[in-house]
Coordinates of C-alpha atoms in Angstrom, one line a residue:
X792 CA 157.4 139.6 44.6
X793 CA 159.0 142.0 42.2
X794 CA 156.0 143.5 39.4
X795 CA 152.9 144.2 40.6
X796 CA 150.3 141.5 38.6
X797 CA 149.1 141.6 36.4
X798 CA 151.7 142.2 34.1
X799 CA 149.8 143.4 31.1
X800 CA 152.5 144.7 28.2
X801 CA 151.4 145.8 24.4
X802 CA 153.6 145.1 21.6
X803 CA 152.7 148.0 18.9
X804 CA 155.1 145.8 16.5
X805 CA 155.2 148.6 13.4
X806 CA 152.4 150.2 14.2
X807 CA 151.5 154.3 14.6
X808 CA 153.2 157.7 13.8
X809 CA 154.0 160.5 16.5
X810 CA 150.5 162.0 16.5
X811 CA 148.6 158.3 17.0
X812 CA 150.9 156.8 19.3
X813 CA 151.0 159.8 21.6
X814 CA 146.9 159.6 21.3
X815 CA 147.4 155.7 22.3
X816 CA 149.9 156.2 25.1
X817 CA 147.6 159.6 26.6
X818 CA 144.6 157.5 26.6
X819 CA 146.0 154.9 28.4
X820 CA 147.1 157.7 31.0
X821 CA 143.6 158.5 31.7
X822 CA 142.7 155.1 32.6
X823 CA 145.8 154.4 34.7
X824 CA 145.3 156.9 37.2
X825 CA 146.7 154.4 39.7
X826 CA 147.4 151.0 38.3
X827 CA 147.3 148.1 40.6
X828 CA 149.1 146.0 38.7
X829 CA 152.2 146.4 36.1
X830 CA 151.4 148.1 32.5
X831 CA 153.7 148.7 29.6
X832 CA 153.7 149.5 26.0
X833 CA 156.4 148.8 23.3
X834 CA 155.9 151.4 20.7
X835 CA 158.0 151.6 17.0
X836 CA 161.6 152.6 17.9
X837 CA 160.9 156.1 16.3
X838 CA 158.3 157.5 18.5
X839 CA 159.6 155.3 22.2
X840 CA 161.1 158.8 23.5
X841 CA 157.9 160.7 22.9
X842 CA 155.8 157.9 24.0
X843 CA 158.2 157.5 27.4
X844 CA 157.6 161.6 28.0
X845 CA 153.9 161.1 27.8
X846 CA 153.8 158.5 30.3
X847 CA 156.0 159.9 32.9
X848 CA 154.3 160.1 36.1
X849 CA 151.5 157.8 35.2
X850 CA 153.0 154.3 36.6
X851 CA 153.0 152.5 32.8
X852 CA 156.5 151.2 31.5
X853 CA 157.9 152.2 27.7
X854 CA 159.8 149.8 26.4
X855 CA 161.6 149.0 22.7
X856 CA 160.8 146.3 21.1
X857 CA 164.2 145.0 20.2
X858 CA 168.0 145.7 21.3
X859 CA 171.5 144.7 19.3
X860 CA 173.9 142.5 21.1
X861 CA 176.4 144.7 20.6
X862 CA 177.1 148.4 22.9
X863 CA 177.8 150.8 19.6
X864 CA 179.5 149.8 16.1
X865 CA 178.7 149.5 12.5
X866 CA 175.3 148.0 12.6
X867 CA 173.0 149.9 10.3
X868 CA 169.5 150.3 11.8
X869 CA 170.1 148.7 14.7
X870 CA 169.5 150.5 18.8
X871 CA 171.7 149.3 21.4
X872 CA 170.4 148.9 24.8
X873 CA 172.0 152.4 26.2
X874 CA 170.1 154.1 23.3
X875 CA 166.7 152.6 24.6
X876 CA 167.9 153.6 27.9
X877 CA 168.5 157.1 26.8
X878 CA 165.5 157.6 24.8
X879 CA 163.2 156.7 28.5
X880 CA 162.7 153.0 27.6
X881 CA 162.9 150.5 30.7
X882 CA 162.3 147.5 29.1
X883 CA 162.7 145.7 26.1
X884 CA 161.5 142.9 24.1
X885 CA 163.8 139.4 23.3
X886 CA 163.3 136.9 21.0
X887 CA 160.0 137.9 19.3
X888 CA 158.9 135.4 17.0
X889 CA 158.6 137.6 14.4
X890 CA 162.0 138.3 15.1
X891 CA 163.4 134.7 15.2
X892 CA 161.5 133.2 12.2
X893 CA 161.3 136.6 10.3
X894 CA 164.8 137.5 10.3
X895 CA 166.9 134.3 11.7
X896 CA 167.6 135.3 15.0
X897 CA 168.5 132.2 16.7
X898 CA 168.9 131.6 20.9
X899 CA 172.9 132.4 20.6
X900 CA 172.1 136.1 19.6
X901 CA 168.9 136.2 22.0
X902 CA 171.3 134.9 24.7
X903 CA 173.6 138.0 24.1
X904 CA 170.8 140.5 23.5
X905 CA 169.3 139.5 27.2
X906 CA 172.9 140.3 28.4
X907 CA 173.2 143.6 26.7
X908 CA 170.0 144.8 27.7
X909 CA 170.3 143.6 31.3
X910 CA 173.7 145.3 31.5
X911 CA 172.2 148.6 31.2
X912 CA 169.7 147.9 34.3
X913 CA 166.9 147.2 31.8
X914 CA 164.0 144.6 32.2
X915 CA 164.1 142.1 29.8
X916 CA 160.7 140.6 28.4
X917 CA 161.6 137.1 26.7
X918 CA 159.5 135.5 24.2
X919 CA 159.6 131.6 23.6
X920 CA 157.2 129.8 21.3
X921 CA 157.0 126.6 19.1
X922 CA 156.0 126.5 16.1
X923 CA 152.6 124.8 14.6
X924 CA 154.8 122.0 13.2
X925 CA 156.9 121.2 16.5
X926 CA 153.3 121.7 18.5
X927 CA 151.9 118.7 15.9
X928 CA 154.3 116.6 16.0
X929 CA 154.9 116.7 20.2
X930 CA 158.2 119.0 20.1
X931 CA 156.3 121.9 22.3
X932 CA 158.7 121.3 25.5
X933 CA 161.8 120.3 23.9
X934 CA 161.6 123.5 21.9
X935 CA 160.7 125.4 25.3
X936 CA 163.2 124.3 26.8
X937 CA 166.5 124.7 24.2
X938 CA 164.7 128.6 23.7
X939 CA 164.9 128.7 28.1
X940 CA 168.3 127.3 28.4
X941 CA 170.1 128.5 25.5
X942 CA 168.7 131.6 25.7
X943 CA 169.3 132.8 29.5
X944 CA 172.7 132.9 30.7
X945 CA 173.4 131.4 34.2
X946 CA 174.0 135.1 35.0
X947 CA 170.9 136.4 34.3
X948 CA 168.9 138.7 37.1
X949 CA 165.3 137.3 37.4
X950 CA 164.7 140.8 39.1
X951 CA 165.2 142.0 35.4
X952 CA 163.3 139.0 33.6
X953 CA 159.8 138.4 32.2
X954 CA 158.9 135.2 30.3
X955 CA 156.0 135.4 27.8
X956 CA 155.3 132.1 25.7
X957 CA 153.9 133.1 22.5
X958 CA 152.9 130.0 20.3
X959 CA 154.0 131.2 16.7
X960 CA 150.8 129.2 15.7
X961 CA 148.8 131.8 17.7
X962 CA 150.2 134.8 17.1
X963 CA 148.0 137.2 15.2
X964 CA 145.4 134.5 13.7
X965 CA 142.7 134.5 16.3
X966 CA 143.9 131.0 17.7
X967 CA 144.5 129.8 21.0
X968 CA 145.4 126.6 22.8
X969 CA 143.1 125.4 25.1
X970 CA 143.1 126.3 28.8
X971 CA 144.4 123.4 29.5
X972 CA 147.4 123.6 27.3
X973 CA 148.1 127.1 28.3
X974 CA 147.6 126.1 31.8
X975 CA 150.2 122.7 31.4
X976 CA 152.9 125.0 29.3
X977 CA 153.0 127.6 31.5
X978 CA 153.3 124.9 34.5
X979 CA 156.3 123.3 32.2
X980 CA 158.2 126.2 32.2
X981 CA 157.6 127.2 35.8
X982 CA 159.6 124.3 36.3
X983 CA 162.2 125.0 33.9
X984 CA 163.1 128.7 34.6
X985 CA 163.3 127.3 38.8
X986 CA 165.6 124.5 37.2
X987 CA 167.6 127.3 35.3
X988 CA 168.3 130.5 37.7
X989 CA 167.6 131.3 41.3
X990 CA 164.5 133.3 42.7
X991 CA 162.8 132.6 38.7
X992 CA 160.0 131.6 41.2
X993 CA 159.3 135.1 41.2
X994 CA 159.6 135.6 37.5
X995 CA 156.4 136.6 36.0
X996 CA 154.9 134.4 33.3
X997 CA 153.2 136.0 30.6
X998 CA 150.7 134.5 27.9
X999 CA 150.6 136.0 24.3
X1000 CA 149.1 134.7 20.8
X1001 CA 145.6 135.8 20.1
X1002 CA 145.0 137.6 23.6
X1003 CA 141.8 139.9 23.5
X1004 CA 139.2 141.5 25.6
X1005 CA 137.0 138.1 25.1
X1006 CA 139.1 135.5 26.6
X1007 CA 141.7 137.3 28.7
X1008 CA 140.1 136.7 32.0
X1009 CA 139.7 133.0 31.9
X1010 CA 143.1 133.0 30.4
X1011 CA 145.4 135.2 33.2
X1012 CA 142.9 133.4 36.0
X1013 CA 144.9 129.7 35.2
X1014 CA 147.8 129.1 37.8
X1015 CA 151.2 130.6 36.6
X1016 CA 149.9 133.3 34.5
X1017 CA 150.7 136.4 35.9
X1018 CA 149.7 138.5 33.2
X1019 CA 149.7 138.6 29.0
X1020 CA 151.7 140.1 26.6
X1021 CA 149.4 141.3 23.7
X1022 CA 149.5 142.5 19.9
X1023 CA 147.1 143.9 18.0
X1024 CA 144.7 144.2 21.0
X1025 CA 147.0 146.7 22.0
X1026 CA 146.5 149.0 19.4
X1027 CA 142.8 149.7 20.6
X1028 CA 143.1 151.6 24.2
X1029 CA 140.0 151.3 25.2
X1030 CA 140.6 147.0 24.6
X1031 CA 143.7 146.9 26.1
X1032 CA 142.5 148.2 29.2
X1033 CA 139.4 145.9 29.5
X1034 CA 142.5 143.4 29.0
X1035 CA 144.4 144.6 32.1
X1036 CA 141.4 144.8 33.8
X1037 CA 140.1 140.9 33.0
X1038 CA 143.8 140.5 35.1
X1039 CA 142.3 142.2 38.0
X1040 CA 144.3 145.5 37.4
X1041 CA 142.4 148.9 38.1

């Protein structure tokens, strides 16, 4: 069936120096003594090869939070996927809202950064989400679904594919949709991933937007949520574990 559920991932976003995020990722350690399930952190670029030391042995994924399109060249600031290999990173994170809204990356370059990163063997964690506007005005699953299929290649491995639906809306304001919604979306895109690439019935669906200690067990206990892909919580070890554990992971 591929990762172990639940698939429990933090985004650190730009959070933590050396000294913190090692504290973070050690902590973690000693509460993972053997995960049941599938944990992973995506720390700032600067500190993922540190982080990725730290956790070696322990079971828990490192992972970069972004990847360019392109294998080397004249892209100022930029990692490609073979540096996040290098620097211990298995995983990375695609098409972060704050990503596609903040800096205009649209499904074309997501497409091609899915690509790259899969090229190098690594798994790729994709982020879809509407917006508040496009939720109001009824555009949730046509926006789902351009973000789905102009995003993933035909090509793509599911073996190497996560989905998590964020809802921009939700992100980092203490929001949520209702159970229901989550419940319906992530049903939606079930459908849609099967309708797109073979064995995505086996592709893990991960909920994001909000996700904390308080509502994650009624949250990844709703059909087709295999896990959750959470922010700020993430930042608190002692949280994000009471998160994994609300999964059912131990």
């Amino acid at each position: 069936m591929g990762l172990a559920r639940p698939v429990v991932f933090g985004n650190w976003k730009m959070h933590g120096l050396r000294a913190d995020s090692l504290a973070l990722a050690g902590s973690l350690v000693e509460r993972a003594v053997r995960p049941t399930g599938t944990l992973g952190v995506f720390p700032p670029a600067t500190v993922l090869r540190d982080v990725a030391r730290r956790l070696e042995g322990s079971r828990i994924l490192a992972g970069a939070q972004d990847c360019h399109p392109e294998a080397s060249g004249a892209f100022t600031g930029s990692i490609s996927a073979s540096m996040v290999k290098d620097a211990g990173g298995t995983a990375v994170l695609v098409g972060h809202s704050e990503r596609r809204h903040g800096l205009g990356e649209d499904d074309a370059v997501i497409r091609r950064k899915v690509l790259a990163a899969q090229g190098e063997g690594l798994l790729v964690v994709l982020c879809v989400g509407e917006t508040e506007a496009e939720w109001q005005a009824g555009e949730r699953e046509a926006r789902l679904r351009r973000q789905i299929h102009e995003g993933l290649a035909e090509t793509v491995d599911a073996a190497l594919l996560v989905l998590a639906y964020e809802p921009v809306w939700a992100i980092g304001t203490g929001r949520t949709p209702s159970l229901e919604d989550i419940a319906g979306t992530h049903a939606f895109l079930r459908r849609e991933l099967v309708g797109r690439l073979p064995a995505a019935q086996d592709v893990p669906l991960l909920y994001g937007g909000s996700v904390k200690p308080g509502n994650a067990a009624d949250i990844m206990a709703l059909p087709d949520v295999d896990g959750a892909l959470v922010g700020g919580a993430s930042l608190d070890a002692a949280g994000f574990w009471s998160i994994y554990q609300a999964g059912g992971g131990a």
